[in-house]
PDB file of C-alpha atoms and ligand atoms in Angstrom:
ATOM      1  CA  MET A 324       5.325  -6.684  23.189  1.00 80.00           C
ATOM      2  CA  LEU A 325       2.817  -3.702  23.491  1.00 87.00           C
ATOM      3  CA  SER A 326       2.894  -3.015  26.759  1.00 85.00           C
ATOM      4  CA  GLN A 327       5.759  -0.099  25.907  1.00 92.00           C
ATOM      5  CA  TYR A 328       2.936   1.683  24.544  1.00 96.00           C
ATOM      6  CA  ASP A 329       0.205   4.368  25.714  1.00 96.00           C
ATOM      7  CA  THR A 330      -1.540   5.035  22.359  1.00 97.00           C
ATOM      8  CA  ILE A 331      -2.341   2.321  19.857  1.00 97.00           C
ATOM      9  CA  TYR A 332      -3.355   3.998  16.408  1.00 97.00           C
ATOM     10  CA  LEU A 333      -6.023   1.556  14.914  1.00 97.00           C
ATOM     11  CA  GLY A 334      -6.209   1.822  10.885  1.00 97.00           C
ATOM     12  CA  TYR A 335      -8.022   0.176   8.642  1.00 96.00           C
ATOM     13  CA  GLN A 336     -10.679   0.310   5.604  1.00 95.00           C
ATOM     14  CA  THR A 337     -13.924  -0.520   5.794  1.00 94.00           C
ATOM     15  CA  TRP A 338     -14.998  -4.066   4.493  1.00 92.00           C
ATOM     16  CA  ALA A 339     -18.382  -5.257   4.055  1.00 90.00           C
ATOM     17  CA  MET A 340     -19.744  -2.490   6.057  1.00 89.00           C
ATOM     18  CA  THR A 341     -17.762  -4.004   9.106  1.00 91.00           C
ATOM     19  CA  LEU A 342     -14.666  -4.179  10.483  1.00 94.00           C
ATOM     20  CA  ARG A 343     -12.720  -5.763   7.885  1.00 94.00           C
ATOM     21  CA  GLN A 344     -10.834  -9.644   9.169  1.00 95.00           C
ATOM     22  CA  PRO A 345      -7.452  -8.211   8.943  1.00 96.00           C
ATOM     23  CA  MET A 346      -7.957  -5.986  11.844  1.00 96.00           C
ATOM     24  CA  ARG A 347     -10.292  -8.630  13.203  1.00 95.00           C
ATOM     25  CA  ALA A 348      -7.014 -11.466  13.213  1.00 96.00           C
ATOM     26  CA  PHE A 349      -5.454  -8.602  14.638  1.00 96.00           C
ATOM     27  CA  LEU A 350      -7.206  -7.970  17.319  1.00 95.00           C
ATOM     28  CA  LEU A 351      -7.481 -11.348  18.067  1.00 93.00           C
ATOM     29  CA  GLU A 352      -3.923 -12.059  18.984  1.00 94.00           C
ATOM     30  CA  TYR A 353      -3.061  -8.807  20.271  1.00 93.00           C
ATOM     31  CA  SER A 354      -5.816  -7.476  22.225  1.00 90.00           C
ATOM     32  CA  GLY A 355      -5.606  -9.275  25.180  1.00 88.00           C
ATOM     33  CA  GLU A 356      -2.832  -7.141  25.820  1.00 92.00           C
ATOM     34  CA  PHE A 357      -4.771  -3.754  25.648  1.00 94.00           C
ATOM     35  CA  SER A 358      -5.553  -2.637  29.315  1.00 94.00           C
ATOM     36  CA  ASN A 359      -4.442   0.809  30.345  1.00 95.00           C
ATOM     37  CA  LYS A 360      -4.247   2.393  27.022  1.00 97.00           C
ATOM     38  CA  LYS A 361      -5.669   5.333  24.716  1.00 97.00           C
ATOM     39  CA  ILE A 362      -7.095   3.618  21.498  1.00 97.00           C
ATOM     40  CA  ALA A 363      -7.288   5.985  18.701  1.00 98.00           C
ATOM     41  CA  PRO A 364      -9.127   4.778  15.770  1.00 97.00           C
ATOM     42  CA  PHE A 365      -8.996   5.978  11.986  1.00 96.00           C
ATOM     43  CA  LEU A 366     -10.524   4.642   9.239  1.00 96.00           C
ATOM     44  CA  SER A 367     -11.359   5.161   5.486  1.00 95.00           C
ATOM     45  CA  GLU A 368     -14.678   3.774   3.733  1.00 94.00           C
ATOM     46  CA  GLY A 369     -15.847   4.017   0.575  1.00 94.00           C
ATOM     47  CA  GLY A 370     -19.318   5.885   0.958  1.00 89.00           C
ATOM     48  CA  TYR A 371     -21.247   3.524   2.928  1.00 87.00           C
ATOM     49  CA  GLY A 372     -20.425   4.773   6.501  1.00 77.00           C
ATOM     50  CA  SER A 373     -17.878   3.453   8.858  1.00 73.00           C
ATOM     51  CA  SER A 374     -20.794   0.863  10.334  1.00 79.00           C
ATOM     52  CA  ASP A 375     -20.252  -1.298  13.310  1.00 89.00           C
ATOM     53  CA  SER A 376     -16.367  -1.096  13.349  1.00 94.00           C
ATOM     54  CA  THR A 377     -15.452   0.672  16.058  1.00 94.00           C
ATOM     55  CA  GLU A 378     -18.131  -0.735  18.680  1.00 94.00           C
ATOM     56  CA  LEU A 379     -16.502  -4.366  17.572  1.00 95.00           C
ATOM     57  CA  ILE A 380     -13.265  -2.734  18.848  1.00 96.00           C
ATOM     58  CA  ARG A 381     -14.551  -2.070  22.063  1.00 95.00           C
ATOM     59  CA  GLU A 382     -16.082  -5.358  22.404  1.00 95.00           C
ATOM     60  CA  PHE A 383     -13.458  -7.615  20.284  1.00 95.00           C
ATOM     61  CA  ILE A 384     -10.776  -5.797  23.540  1.00 95.00           C
ATOM     62  CA  ALA A 385     -13.798  -5.977  26.356  1.00 94.00           C
ATOM     63  CA  ARG A 386     -13.978 -10.061  25.470  1.00 93.00           C
ATOM     64  CA  ASP A 387     -10.356 -10.804  25.509  1.00 88.00           C
ATOM     65  CA  GLY A 388     -10.204  -9.071  28.979  1.00 88.00           C
ATOM     66  CA  GLY A 389      -8.889  -5.528  28.183  1.00 89.00           C
ATOM     67  CA  LYS A 390      -9.275  -2.957  30.962  1.00 91.00           C
ATOM     68  CA  ASN A 391      -9.309   0.909  31.786  1.00 95.00           C
ATOM     69  CA  ASN A 392      -9.334   1.431  27.799  1.00 97.00           C
ATOM     70  CA  THR A 393     -10.200   5.091  26.822  1.00 97.00           C
ATOM     71  CA  TYR A 394     -11.495   5.650  22.992  1.00 97.00           C
ATOM     72  CA  THR A 395     -10.785   8.474  21.360  1.00 97.00           C
ATOM     73  CA  SER A 396     -13.313   9.404  18.368  1.00 96.00           C
ATOM     74  CA  ALA A 397     -12.540   7.928  15.369  1.00 96.00           C
ATOM     75  CA  LEU A 398     -11.806   9.797  12.456  1.00 96.00           C
ATOM     76  CA  ILE A 399     -13.197   8.422   9.163  1.00 95.00           C
ATOM     77  CA  VAL A 400     -11.713   9.655   5.898  1.00 95.00           C
ATOM     78  CA  ASP A 401     -13.881   9.410   2.859  1.00 94.00           C
ATOM     79  CA  GLY A 402     -11.955   6.742   1.167  1.00 92.00           C
ATOM     80  CA  ASN A 403     -12.425   8.409  -2.434  1.00 93.00           C
ATOM     81  CA  ARG A 404     -10.647  11.668  -0.670  1.00 93.00           C
ATOM     82  CA  VAL A 405      -7.715  10.467   1.461  1.00 91.00           C
ATOM     83  CA  ASP A 406      -5.636  12.943  -1.121  1.00 92.00           C
ATOM     84  CA  GLU A 407      -7.750  15.997   0.487  1.00 93.00           C
ATOM     85  CA  SER A 408      -7.533  14.264   4.047  1.00 95.00           C
ATOM     86  CA  ASP A 409      -4.547  15.959   5.809  1.00 96.00           C
ATOM     87  CA  VAL A 410      -6.411  18.651   7.270  1.00 96.00           C
ATOM     88  CA  GLU A 411      -9.022  16.379   8.808  1.00 96.00           C
ATOM     89  CA  VAL A 412      -5.805  14.155   9.887  1.00 97.00           C
ATOM     90  CA  LYS A 413      -4.230  17.173  11.704  1.00 97.00           C
ATOM     91  CA  ARG A 414      -7.111  18.385  13.124  1.00 97.00           C
ATOM     92  CA  TRP A 415      -7.908  14.671  14.838  1.00 98.00           C
ATOM     93  CA  LEU A 416      -4.220  14.252  15.811  1.00 97.00           C
ATOM     94  CA  LYS A 417      -4.770  17.424  18.145  1.00 97.00           C
ATOM     95  CA  THR A 418      -7.486  16.014  19.559  1.00 95.00           C
ATOM     96  CA  ILE A 419      -5.384  12.914  20.937  1.00 93.00           C
TER      97      ILE A 419
HETATM   98  C1  LIG B1485     -13.402  -6.089  -0.569  1.00 56.87           C
HETATM   99  C2  LIG B1485     -14.164  -4.478  -0.326  1.00 56.87           C
HETATM  100  C3  LIG B1485     -15.056  -4.364   0.531  1.00 56.87           C
HETATM  101  C4  LIG B1485     -15.741  -2.884   0.577  1.00 56.87           C
HETATM  102  N1  LIG B1485     -16.528  -2.888   1.282  1.00 56.87           N
HETATM  103  C5  LIG B1485     -16.686  -1.595   1.502  1.00 56.87           C
HETATM  104  C6  LIG B1485     -17.635  -1.161   2.435  1.00 56.87           C
HETATM  105  O1  LIG B1485     -18.610  -1.901   2.939  1.00 56.87           O
HETATM  106  N2  LIG B1485     -18.411   0.047   3.006  1.00 56.87           N
HETATM  107  C7  LIG B1485     -17.738   1.051   2.267  1.00 56.87           C
HETATM  108  O2  LIG B1485     -18.181   2.297   2.235  1.00 56.87           O
HETATM  109  N3  LIG B1485     -16.505   1.064   1.303  1.00 56.87           N
HETATM  110  C8  LIG B1485     -16.194  -0.078   1.270  1.00 56.87           C
HETATM  111  N4  LIG B1485     -15.269  -0.884  -0.002  1.00 56.87           N
HETATM  112  C9  LIG B1485     -14.443   0.280   0.216  1.00 56.87           C
HETATM  113  C10 LIG B1485     -12.964   0.655   0.735  1.00 56.87           C
HETATM  114  O3  LIG B1485     -13.502   0.820   2.264  1.00 56.87           O
HETATM  115  C11 LIG B1485     -12.363   2.168   0.180  1.00 56.87           C
HETATM  116  O4  LIG B1485     -11.796   1.610  -1.027  1.00 56.87           O
HETATM  117  C12 LIG B1485     -11.049   1.959   1.072  1.00 56.87           C
HETATM  118  O5  LIG B1485     -11.682   2.590   2.366  1.00 56.87           O
HETATM  119  C13 LIG B1485     -10.078   3.197   0.500  1.00 56.87           C
HETATM  120  O6  LIG B1485      -9.277   3.436   1.252  1.00 56.87           O
HETATM  121  P1  LIG B1485      -7.620   3.332   0.913  1.00 56.87           P
HETATM  122  O7  LIG B1485      -7.273   4.516  -0.165  1.00 56.87           O
HETATM  123  O8  LIG B1485      -6.755   2.480   1.665  1.00 56.87           O
HETATM  124  O9  LIG B1485      -7.467   2.339  -0.733  1.00 56.87           O
HETATM  125  C14 LIG B1485     -14.668  -2.136   0.351  1.00 56.87           C
HETATM  126  C15 LIG B1485     -13.327  -2.192  -0.041  1.00 56.87           C
HETATM  127  C16 LIG B1485     -13.036  -3.811  -0.613  1.00 56.87           C
HETATM  128  C17 LIG B1485     -11.712  -4.087  -1.573  1.00 56.87           C
END
């Protein structure tokens, strides 16, 4: 299913200072298909930072056999100011 895509954007909210369960479930199901891809994580958080979520994404993918992936810097948006994040988002997209 994902083999046709070169870049995978992974978007999620921060929950409980870590990678939220729905994204864990998604990775458990699909990260075995993540090889030779560019992985671009973007997330919102409520003021306590992004914690370990981007490292966990790499760990999950590596554990499930994903190889030769590259990772962009993560876009971290303040969940209380999403409406004002257009410039940040556009700047980040240009780096992908
Ligand atoms: C169950 C739950 C747990 C959360 N835990 C955290 C947290 O640990 N750290 C943090 O910065 N924000 C936390 N938040 C806040 C969300 O990350 C924030 O509301 C969200 O990123 C805003 O995204 P939205 O605009 O899509 O709602 C939590 C929110 C929920 C509902």
